[in-house]
mmCIF file of C-alpha atoms in Angstrom:
data_model
loop_
_atom_site.group_PDB
_atom_site.id
_atom_site.type_symbol
_atom_site.label_atom_id
_atom_site.label_comp_id
_atom_site.label_asym_id
_atom_site.label_seq_id
_atom_site.Cartn_x
_atom_site.Cartn_y
_atom_site.Cartn_z
ATOM 1 C CA MET A 1 -158.253 49.667 179.361
ATOM 2 C CA ALA A 2 -156.356 47.189 176.666
ATOM 3 C CA LEU A 3 -153.714 44.839 177.818
ATOM 4 C CA THR A 4 -150.489 45.199 175.775
ATOM 5 C CA THR A 5 -147.917 42.258 175.735
ATOM 6 C CA SER A 6 -144.472 43.102 174.937
ATOM 7 C CA PRO A 7 -142.512 40.506 172.584
ATOM 8 C CA PRO A 8 -140.432 38.210 174.277
ATOM 9 C CA GLN A 9 -136.755 39.558 174.722
ATOM 10 C CA HIS A 10 -133.897 37.651 173.538
ATOM 11 C CA ASP A 11 -130.557 37.958 175.109
ATOM 12 C CA GLY A 12 -128.663 36.029 172.766
ATOM 13 C CA THR A 13 -128.062 33.098 175.039
ATOM 14 C CA ASP A 14 -130.027 30.585 173.386
ATOM 15 C CA ALA A 15 -128.703 27.415 172.080
ATOM 16 C CA ALA A 16 -128.200 27.127 168.551
ATOM 17 C CA PRO A 17 -130.015 24.577 166.620
ATOM 18 C CA SER A 18 -128.179 21.131 166.937
ATOM 19 C CA SER A 19 -126.620 20.318 163.871
ATOM 20 C CA PRO A 20 -127.732 16.676 162.017
ATOM 21 C CA PRO A 21 -125.607 13.968 163.398
ATOM 22 C CA ASP A 22 -122.341 13.460 161.245
ATOM 23 C CA ALA A 23 -123.082 10.021 159.280
ATOM 24 C CA GLY A 24 -119.420 9.910 158.114
ATOM 25 C CA ALA A 25 -118.304 9.576 161.726
ATOM 26 C CA ALA A 26 -120.735 6.893 162.576
ATOM 27 C CA VAL A 27 -119.468 4.979 159.831
ATOM 28 C CA ARG A 28 -115.498 5.356 160.612
ATOM 29 C CA ALA A 29 -116.241 4.693 164.064
ATOM 30 C CA ALA A 30 -117.848 1.202 162.913
ATOM 31 C CA SER A 31 -115.250 0.643 160.320
ATOM 32 C CA THR A 32 -112.840 1.215 163.285
ATOM 33 C CA GLY A 33 -114.301 -1.368 165.689
ATOM 34 C CA ARG A 34 -114.673 -3.909 163.170
ATOM 35 C CA VAL A 35 -110.740 -3.644 162.228
ATOM 36 C CA ALA A 36 -110.323 -3.982 166.151
ATOM 37 C CA SER A 37 -112.296 -7.298 166.330
ATOM 38 C CA LYS A 38 -110.514 -8.708 163.309
ATOM 39 C CA VAL A 39 -106.874 -7.723 164.930
ATOM 40 C CA PHE A 40 -107.946 -9.069 168.490
ATOM 41 C CA ALA A 41 -109.520 -12.142 167.107
ATOM 42 C CA GLY A 42 -106.106 -12.504 165.044
ATOM 43 C CA LEU A 43 -104.091 -12.070 168.076
ATOM 44 C CA SER A 44 -106.157 -14.540 170.041
ATOM 45 C CA THR A 45 -106.094 -17.270 167.242
ATOM 46 C CA GLY A 46 -102.245 -16.727 167.052
ATOM 47 C CA ALA A 47 -101.865 -17.200 170.705
ATOM 48 C CA GLY A 48 -103.857 -20.362 170.737
ATOM 49 C CA VAL A 49 -101.815 -21.703 167.990
ATOM 50 C CA LEU A 50 -98.613 -20.834 169.409
ATOM 51 C CA ILE A 51 -99.180 -22.636 172.905
ATOM 52 C CA LEU A 52 -100.382 -25.626 170.873
ATOM 53 C CA LEU A 53 -97.033 -25.606 168.907
ATOM 54 C CA THR A 54 -94.713 -25.034 171.810
ATOM 55 C CA LEU A 55 -96.337 -28.348 173.550
ATOM 56 C CA ALA A 56 -95.945 -29.752 170.161
ATOM 57 C CA ALA A 57 -92.520 -28.918 170.317
ATOM 58 C CA VAL A 58 -91.782 -29.698 173.768
ATOM 59 C CA ALA A 59 -93.162 -33.339 173.001
ATOM 60 C CA VAL A 60 -90.944 -33.697 169.957
ATOM 61 C CA PHE A 61 -87.708 -32.632 171.684
ATOM 62 C CA LEU A 62 -88.610 -35.044 174.465
ATOM 63 C CA LEU A 63 -89.095 -37.833 172.090
ATOM 64 C CA VAL A 64 -86.000 -37.277 169.863
ATOM 65 C CA GLU A 65 -83.847 -36.856 172.831
ATOM 66 C CA ALA A 66 -85.183 -39.915 174.777
ATOM 67 C CA TRP A 67 -85.114 -42.148 171.504
ATOM 68 C CA PRO A 68 -81.212 -43.353 172.007
ATOM 69 C CA ALA A 69 -82.180 -44.241 175.633
ATOM 70 C CA LEU A 70 -85.616 -46.178 174.388
ATOM 71 C CA THR A 71 -83.915 -48.201 171.858
ATOM 72 C CA ALA A 72 -80.515 -48.848 173.657
ATOM 73 C CA SER A 73 -79.518 -52.269 174.477
ATOM 74 C CA ARG A 74 -79.288 -53.872 178.080
ATOM 75 C CA GLU A 75 -75.499 -53.828 177.730
ATOM 76 C CA GLU A 76 -75.513 -50.037 176.792
ATOM 77 C CA LEU A 77 -77.828 -48.997 179.941
ATOM 78 C CA GLU A 78 -75.733 -50.970 182.120
ATOM 79 C CA ASP A 79 -72.674 -49.171 181.722
ATOM 80 C CA ILE A 80 -74.423 -46.094 183.549
ATOM 81 C CA SER A 81 -73.031 -45.994 187.281
ATOM 82 C CA TRP A 82 -76.353 -45.256 188.690
ATOM 83 C CA PHE A 83 -78.910 -47.380 186.228
ATOM 84 C CA ASP A 84 -80.894 -49.423 188.526
ATOM 85 C CA GLY A 85 -82.960 -51.483 186.047
ATOM 86 C CA GLY A 86 -82.594 -53.742 183.160
ATOM 87 C CA SER A 87 -84.582 -51.644 180.819
ATOM 88 C CA VAL A 88 -85.831 -47.820 180.677
ATOM 89 C CA ALA A 89 -89.400 -48.972 181.475
ATOM 90 C CA GLU A 90 -87.889 -51.138 184.358
ATOM 91 C CA TYR A 91 -85.854 -47.826 185.762
ATOM 92 C CA VAL A 92 -88.737 -45.070 185.345
ATOM 93 C CA GLY A 93 -91.477 -47.593 187.044
ATOM 94 C CA PRO A 94 -90.521 -46.834 190.529
ATOM 95 C CA LEU A 95 -90.224 -43.214 189.607
ATOM 96 C CA ILE A 96 -93.636 -42.662 188.275
ATOM 97 C CA PHE A 97 -94.840 -44.576 191.033
ATOM 98 C CA GLY A 98 -93.159 -42.272 193.637
ATOM 99 C CA THR A 99 -94.107 -39.174 191.782
ATOM 100 C CA LEU A 100 -97.589 -40.211 191.728
ATOM 101 C CA LEU A 101 -97.629 -41.240 195.440
ATOM 102 C CA ALA A 102 -95.928 -38.283 196.538
ATOM 103 C CA ALA A 103 -98.540 -36.042 194.266
ATOM 104 C CA VAL A 104 -101.654 -38.148 195.139
ATOM 105 C CA LEU A 105 -100.936 -37.964 199.268
ATOM 106 C CA ALA A 106 -100.324 -34.265 198.761
ATOM 107 C CA LEU A 107 -103.857 -33.897 197.144
ATOM 108 C CA LEU A 108 -105.690 -35.603 199.869
ATOM 109 C CA LEU A 109 -103.844 -33.717 202.217
ATOM 110 C CA ALA A 110 -104.447 -30.010 200.687
ATOM 111 C CA VAL A 111 -107.901 -30.048 199.020
ATOM 112 C CA PRO A 112 -110.035 -30.721 202.135
ATOM 113 C CA VAL A 113 -108.171 -27.935 204.038
ATOM 114 C CA SER A 114 -108.159 -25.742 201.040
ATOM 115 C CA ILE A 115 -111.989 -25.968 200.409
ATOM 116 C CA GLY A 116 -112.652 -25.217 204.256
ATOM 117 C CA ILE A 117 -110.073 -22.062 204.039
ATOM 118 C CA ALA A 118 -112.170 -20.855 200.782
ATOM 119 C CA LEU A 119 -115.387 -21.230 202.484
ATOM 120 C CA PHE A 120 -114.413 -19.473 205.569
ATOM 121 C CA ILE A 121 -113.153 -16.601 203.481
ATOM 122 C CA SER A 122 -116.143 -16.534 201.325
ATOM 123 C CA HIS A 123 -119.038 -17.141 203.459
ATOM 124 C CA TYR A 124 -117.997 -16.912 207.328
ATOM 125 C CA ALA A 125 -115.096 -14.518 207.886
ATOM 126 C CA PRO A 126 -115.938 -11.100 208.433
ATOM 127 C CA ARG A 127 -114.811 -8.794 205.325
ATOM 128 C CA ARG A 128 -111.556 -7.388 206.930
ATOM 129 C CA LEU A 129 -110.374 -10.877 208.299
ATOM 130 C CA ALA A 130 -111.086 -12.435 205.169
ATOM 131 C CA GLN A 131 -109.252 -9.942 203.024
ATOM 132 C CA GLY A 132 -106.222 -10.398 205.484
ATOM 133 C CA LEU A 133 -106.376 -14.265 205.376
ATOM 134 C CA GLY A 134 -106.554 -14.023 201.638
ATOM 135 C CA TYR A 135 -103.845 -11.965 201.413
ATOM 136 C CA LEU A 136 -101.793 -14.384 203.732
ATOM 137 C CA ILE A 137 -102.764 -17.424 202.035
ATOM 138 C CA ASP A 138 -101.942 -15.832 198.453
ATOM 139 C CA LEU A 139 -98.282 -14.774 199.919
ATOM 140 C CA LEU A 140 -97.657 -18.775 200.479
ATOM 141 C CA ALA A 141 -97.333 -19.187 196.797
ATOM 142 C CA ALA A 142 -94.541 -16.645 196.520
ATOM 143 C CA ILE A 143 -92.264 -18.412 198.896
ATOM 144 C CA PRO A 144 -89.328 -19.867 196.878
ATOM 145 C CA SER A 145 -89.539 -24.043 197.041
ATOM 146 C CA VAL A 146 -86.250 -24.054 198.350
ATOM 147 C CA VAL A 147 -87.352 -22.503 201.614
ATOM 148 C CA TYR A 148 -90.216 -25.191 201.801
ATOM 149 C CA GLY A 149 -87.472 -28.002 201.357
ATOM 150 C CA LEU A 150 -85.193 -26.543 204.034
ATOM 151 C CA TRP A 151 -88.254 -26.344 206.473
ATOM 152 C CA GLY A 152 -89.482 -29.590 205.432
ATOM 153 C CA ALA A 153 -85.541 -30.968 205.872
ATOM 154 C CA LEU A 154 -84.575 -29.492 208.819
ATOM 155 C CA TRP A 155 -87.743 -28.936 210.966
ATOM 156 C CA LEU A 156 -90.716 -31.044 209.693
ATOM 157 C CA ILE A 157 -89.311 -34.441 209.393
ATOM 158 C CA GLY A 158 -87.823 -34.314 213.011
ATOM 159 C CA ASN A 159 -91.165 -32.858 214.571
ATOM 160 C CA LEU A 160 -93.316 -35.487 212.548
ATOM 161 C CA ASP A 161 -91.362 -38.613 214.325
ATOM 162 C CA PRO A 162 -93.897 -39.102 217.038
ATOM 163 C CA LEU A 163 -96.739 -39.290 214.472
ATOM 164 C CA PHE A 164 -95.060 -41.621 212.490
ATOM 165 C CA THR A 165 -93.933 -43.825 215.225
ATOM 166 C CA TRP A 166 -97.697 -43.994 216.396
ATOM 167 C CA LEU A 167 -98.803 -44.708 212.598
ATOM 168 C CA SER A 168 -96.178 -47.561 212.562
ATOM 169 C CA SER A 169 -97.209 -49.095 215.655
ATOM 170 C CA SER A 170 -101.226 -48.638 215.206
ATOM 171 C CA LEU A 171 -101.213 -49.128 210.986
ATOM 172 C CA GLY A 172 -98.292 -51.368 210.878
ATOM 173 C CA PHE A 173 -100.493 -53.620 208.386
ATOM 174 C CA VAL A 174 -100.896 -50.598 205.751
ATOM 175 C CA PRO A 175 -97.292 -51.130 203.587
ATOM 176 C CA LEU A 176 -96.918 -47.219 203.403
ATOM 177 C CA VAL A 177 -96.254 -47.221 207.423
ATOM 178 C CA ALA A 178 -94.913 -50.260 208.105
ATOM 179 C CA ASP A 179 -91.846 -49.110 208.689
ATOM 180 C CA TYR A 180 -92.133 -45.385 209.704
ATOM 181 C CA GLN A 181 -88.088 -44.834 208.794
ATOM 182 C CA ALA A 182 -88.874 -45.758 205.121
ATOM 183 C CA PRO A 183 -90.570 -45.237 203.306
ATOM 184 C CA ALA A 184 -93.533 -43.283 205.677
ATOM 185 C CA LYS A 185 -90.942 -40.894 207.206
ATOM 186 C CA ASN A 186 -89.738 -39.503 203.937
ATOM 187 C CA ILE A 187 -92.556 -40.018 201.167
ATOM 188 C CA MET A 188 -95.199 -38.675 204.111
ATOM 189 C CA SER A 189 -92.993 -35.561 204.819
ATOM 190 C CA ALA A 190 -92.584 -34.890 201.161
ATOM 191 C CA SER A 191 -96.304 -35.071 200.684
ATOM 192 C CA VAL A 192 -97.038 -32.684 203.679
ATOM 193 C CA VAL A 193 -94.403 -30.172 202.023
ATOM 194 C CA LEU A 194 -96.375 -30.511 198.748
ATOM 195 C CA ALA A 195 -99.701 -29.966 200.276
ATOM 196 C CA VAL A 196 -98.685 -26.557 201.888
ATOM 197 C CA MET A 197 -97.039 -25.526 198.431
ATOM 198 C CA ILE A 198 -100.228 -26.458 196.681
ATOM 199 C CA LEU A 199 -102.538 -24.975 199.084
ATOM 200 C CA PRO A 200 -102.663 -21.515 198.030
ATOM 201 C CA ILE A 201 -103.245 -22.381 194.576
ATOM 202 C CA ILE A 202 -106.438 -24.665 195.180
ATOM 203 C CA THR A 203 -107.790 -21.927 197.819
ATOM 204 C CA ALA A 204 -107.344 -18.788 195.630
ATOM 205 C CA VAL A 205 -109.381 -20.843 192.553
ATOM 206 C CA SER A 206 -112.046 -22.265 195.039
ATOM 207 C CA ARG A 207 -112.507 -19.267 196.737
ATOM 208 C CA GLU A 208 -113.212 -17.089 193.551
ATOM 209 C CA VAL A 209 -115.611 -19.847 192.550
ATOM 210 C CA PHE A 210 -117.360 -19.772 195.693
ATOM 211 C CA LEU A 211 -117.909 -16.180 195.434
ATOM 212 C CA GLN A 212 -119.412 -16.207 191.998
ATOM 213 C CA THR A 213 -122.551 -18.246 193.289
ATOM 214 C CA PRO A 214 -125.759 -16.688 192.554
ATOM 215 C CA ARG A 215 -126.816 -14.593 195.436
ATOM 216 C CA LEU A 216 -130.531 -15.384 194.963
ATOM 217 C CA HIS A 217 -129.528 -19.331 195.350
ATOM 218 C CA GLU A 218 -128.070 -18.247 198.637
ATOM 219 C CA GLU A 219 -130.922 -16.352 199.847
ATOM 220 C CA ALA A 220 -133.580 -18.869 198.637
ATOM 221 C CA SER A 221 -132.041 -21.483 200.287
ATOM 222 C CA LEU A 222 -131.836 -19.576 203.776
ATOM 223 C CA ALA A 223 -135.567 -18.474 203.175
ATOM 224 C CA LEU A 224 -136.598 -21.835 203.105
ATOM 225 C CA GLY A 225 -134.845 -22.471 206.705
ATOM 226 C CA ALA A 226 -131.949 -23.825 206.052
ATOM 227 C CA THR A 227 -128.715 -23.331 208.237
ATOM 228 C CA ARG A 228 -125.371 -21.611 206.981
ATOM 229 C CA TRP A 229 -123.756 -25.222 206.318
ATOM 230 C CA GLU A 230 -126.893 -26.461 204.819
ATOM 231 C CA MET A 231 -127.027 -23.270 202.302
ATOM 232 C CA VAL A 232 -123.296 -23.800 201.632
ATOM 233 C CA ARG A 233 -124.145 -28.036 201.079
ATOM 234 C CA GLN A 234 -127.002 -26.998 198.781
ATOM 235 C CA ALA A 235 -126.148 -23.997 196.869
ATOM 236 C CA VAL A 236 -122.517 -23.146 197.201
ATOM 237 C CA LEU A 237 -120.587 -26.383 196.670
ATOM 238 C CA PRO A 238 -122.870 -27.749 193.848
ATOM 239 C CA PHE A 239 -122.228 -24.663 192.186
ATOM 240 C CA GLY A 240 -118.328 -24.589 192.559
ATOM 241 C CA ARG A 241 -117.998 -28.498 191.926
ATOM 242 C CA SER A 242 -116.204 -27.971 188.636
ATOM 243 C CA GLY A 243 -114.331 -24.987 189.879
ATOM 244 C CA VAL A 244 -112.756 -27.209 192.746
ATOM 245 C CA ILE A 245 -111.692 -29.967 190.180
ATOM 246 C CA SER A 246 -110.119 -27.485 188.087
ATOM 247 C CA ALA A 247 -108.214 -26.207 191.160
ATOM 248 C CA ALA A 248 -107.121 -29.567 192.283
ATOM 249 C CA MET A 249 -105.659 -30.270 189.008
ATOM 250 C CA LEU A 250 -103.885 -26.880 189.042
ATOM 251 C CA GLY A 251 -102.560 -28.153 192.475
ATOM 252 C CA LEU A 252 -101.461 -31.775 191.027
ATOM 253 C CA GLY A 253 -99.688 -30.381 188.384
ATOM 254 C CA ARG A 254 -97.626 -28.178 190.827
ATOM 255 C CA ALA A 255 -97.158 -31.352 192.875
ATOM 256 C CA LEU A 256 -96.158 -33.818 190.090
ATOM 257 C CA GLY A 257 -93.683 -31.128 188.539
ATOM 258 C CA GLU A 258 -91.954 -29.741 192.048
ATOM 259 C CA THR A 259 -88.403 -30.539 192.183
ATOM 260 C CA MET A 260 -86.379 -28.570 194.712
ATOM 261 C CA ALA A 261 -88.338 -29.281 197.822
ATOM 262 C CA VAL A 262 -88.833 -32.918 197.327
ATOM 263 C CA LEU A 263 -85.304 -33.584 196.480
ATOM 264 C CA MET A 264 -84.218 -31.716 199.641
ATOM 265 C CA VAL A 265 -86.919 -33.823 201.886
ATOM 266 C CA ILE A 266 -86.152 -37.102 199.971
ATOM 267 C CA SER A 267 -82.349 -36.681 199.930
ATOM 268 C CA PRO A 268 -80.094 -39.127 198.394
ATOM 269 C CA GLY A 269 -79.570 -40.504 201.971
ATOM 270 C CA PHE A 270 -83.213 -41.025 202.839
ATOM 271 C CA LEU A 271 -84.957 -42.593 199.794
ATOM 272 C CA TYR A 272 -87.816 -45.297 199.696
ATOM 273 C CA SER A 273 -88.440 -48.320 198.567
ATOM 274 C CA PHE A 274 -92.011 -50.486 198.511
ATOM 275 C CA PHE A 275 -92.695 -53.918 198.870
ATOM 276 C CA LEU A 276 -94.741 -54.236 195.330
ATOM 277 C CA LEU A 277 -91.402 -52.730 193.769
ATOM 278 C CA LYS A 278 -88.081 -54.486 193.394
ATOM 279 C CA PRO A 279 -85.892 -53.626 196.336
ATOM 280 C CA GLY A 280 -83.790 -50.317 195.641
ATOM 281 C CA GLN A 281 -83.860 -46.501 196.336
ATOM 282 C CA HIS A 282 -86.883 -44.404 194.482
ATOM 283 C CA GLN A 283 -87.757 -40.790 194.369
ATOM 284 C CA THR A 284 -89.925 -38.720 191.967
ATOM 285 C CA ILE A 285 -89.057 -38.067 188.614
ATOM 286 C CA ALA A 286 -88.452 -34.368 188.763
ATOM 287 C CA ALA A 287 -86.027 -34.739 191.865
ATOM 288 C CA ASN A 288 -84.204 -37.648 190.182
ATOM 289 C CA ILE A 289 -83.360 -35.773 187.281
ATOM 290 C CA ALA A 290 -81.944 -32.719 189.181
ATOM 291 C CA SER A 291 -79.847 -34.954 191.014
ATOM 292 C CA LYS A 292 -78.666 -36.848 188.220
ATOM 293 C CA PHE A 293 -78.576 -34.353 185.594
ATOM 294 C CA PRO A 294 -75.389 -32.453 186.667
ATOM 295 C CA GLU A 295 -72.920 -35.275 186.133
ATOM 296 C CA ALA A 296 -74.950 -37.150 183.219
ATOM 297 C CA SER A 297 -73.517 -37.368 179.835
ATOM 298 C CA GLY A 298 -74.263 -39.202 176.775
ATOM 299 C CA LEU A 299 -76.623 -42.081 177.138
ATOM 300 C CA SER A 300 -77.325 -41.021 180.753
ATOM 301 C CA VAL A 301 -78.905 -37.786 179.429
ATOM 302 C CA SER A 302 -81.112 -39.518 177.228
ATOM 303 C CA VAL A 303 -82.377 -41.753 180.348
ATOM 304 C CA LEU A 304 -83.069 -38.895 181.974
ATOM 305 C CA ILE A 305 -85.105 -37.212 178.972
ATOM 306 C CA ALA A 306 -87.055 -40.279 178.709
ATOM 307 C CA THR A 307 -88.157 -40.107 182.333
ATOM 308 C CA GLY A 308 -89.106 -36.327 181.900
ATOM 309 C CA LEU A 309 -91.115 -37.909 179.067
ATOM 310 C CA ALA A 310 -92.627 -40.208 181.064
ATOM 311 C CA LEU A 311 -93.799 -36.967 183.384
ATOM 312 C CA PHE A 312 -94.784 -34.951 180.607
ATOM 313 C CA VAL A 313 -97.183 -37.628 179.586
ATOM 314 C CA ILE A 314 -98.467 -38.198 183.054
ATOM 315 C CA THR A 315 -99.333 -34.417 183.551
ATOM 316 C CA PHE A 316 -101.013 -34.221 179.859
ATOM 317 C CA ALA A 317 -102.913 -37.341 180.923
ATOM 318 C CA VAL A 318 -104.164 -36.030 184.022
ATOM 319 C CA ASN A 319 -105.058 -32.416 182.770
ATOM 320 C CA PHE A 320 -107.120 -34.224 179.762
ATOM 321 C CA ALA A 321 -108.647 -36.203 182.518
ATOM 322 C CA ALA A 322 -109.954 -33.365 184.470
ATOM 323 C CA ARG A 323 -111.173 -31.403 181.435
ATOM 324 C CA TRP A 324 -113.032 -34.355 180.574
ATOM 325 C CA ILE A 325 -114.656 -34.687 184.106
ATOM 326 C CA ILE A 326 -115.690 -30.675 183.924
ATOM 327 C CA ALA A 327 -117.196 -31.284 180.491
ATOM 328 C CA ARG A 328 -118.968 -34.413 181.764
ATOM 329 C CA ARG A 329 -120.520 -32.779 184.739
ATOM 330 C CA ALA A 330 -121.355 -29.354 182.628
ATOM 331 C CA GLU A 331 -123.219 -31.739 180.293
ATOM 332 C CA PHE A 332 -124.914 -33.505 182.896
ATOM 333 C CA SER A 333 -126.071 -30.186 184.627
ATOM 334 C CA GLY A 334 -127.050 -28.873 181.403
ATOM 335 C CA ALA A 335 -129.327 -32.176 180.689
ATOM 336 C CA ASN A 336 -131.023 -31.695 184.221
#
């Protein structure tokens, strides 16, 4: 018996043969991508040039406005009621010292605490606790500086009295704490307030840097028998060193330019002086400008702008030094 096979049945649902790719569409897509790349490159270059032009414009403005004070005679400067010093340099010197002292003390207080908090959030705390603590630290950056100033002036100074008394009696040979009423009570209180203000900046940047540590590096350290702290010391901290330096410089820039909080803590009745400077009253540059500018006019405005020019140069030098340090560390790491 012969077997017969029926021809395959077609129900009309077979897919139609695919059409050849549209070469014109591919060309148009490539052309659009090139145009978008050029537009983006132009916008990025324009943004970079704009920030450089803005920086140059600020520098030129400060120099032009401060020039009358820089070239004024001693007799003209002495006509200013609050001017203390024979020249602008003598007047700015104590202000520069006070600005750097307050900022450096704040940095010394804030950096170790910020690194500890960042390490706890990134490598020690449970996930939920780390998220909540991270949000809480970030919220500190949203508090206005006036609130920090009120907290420092009305609560912090009084509660730090026992500490300052102990420092004065135990470390009286140190110029900073020789007399706890001034300068230690005021400059240290301002430094504590500044440390709290810059803590969220340093913590946030350090935390993100620590979280970028390669997982394989951490696992390799733990696999070799290292403890959690040894792993952090061998893998996490070396990887995040440049990021921590950048975070510290960001915090230092904030501390150098802070105005209201320092002005409220180191109020006109609680200024400070040091043995290495001529006797007088000194504070930070930004706080001094804020306190003197409402009543300034004519040459006195130029004197205040000259102090602002000094602060501009200090900030620029600090950031330039930070970038140089980071570049040198990156170059050294690459060489090794």
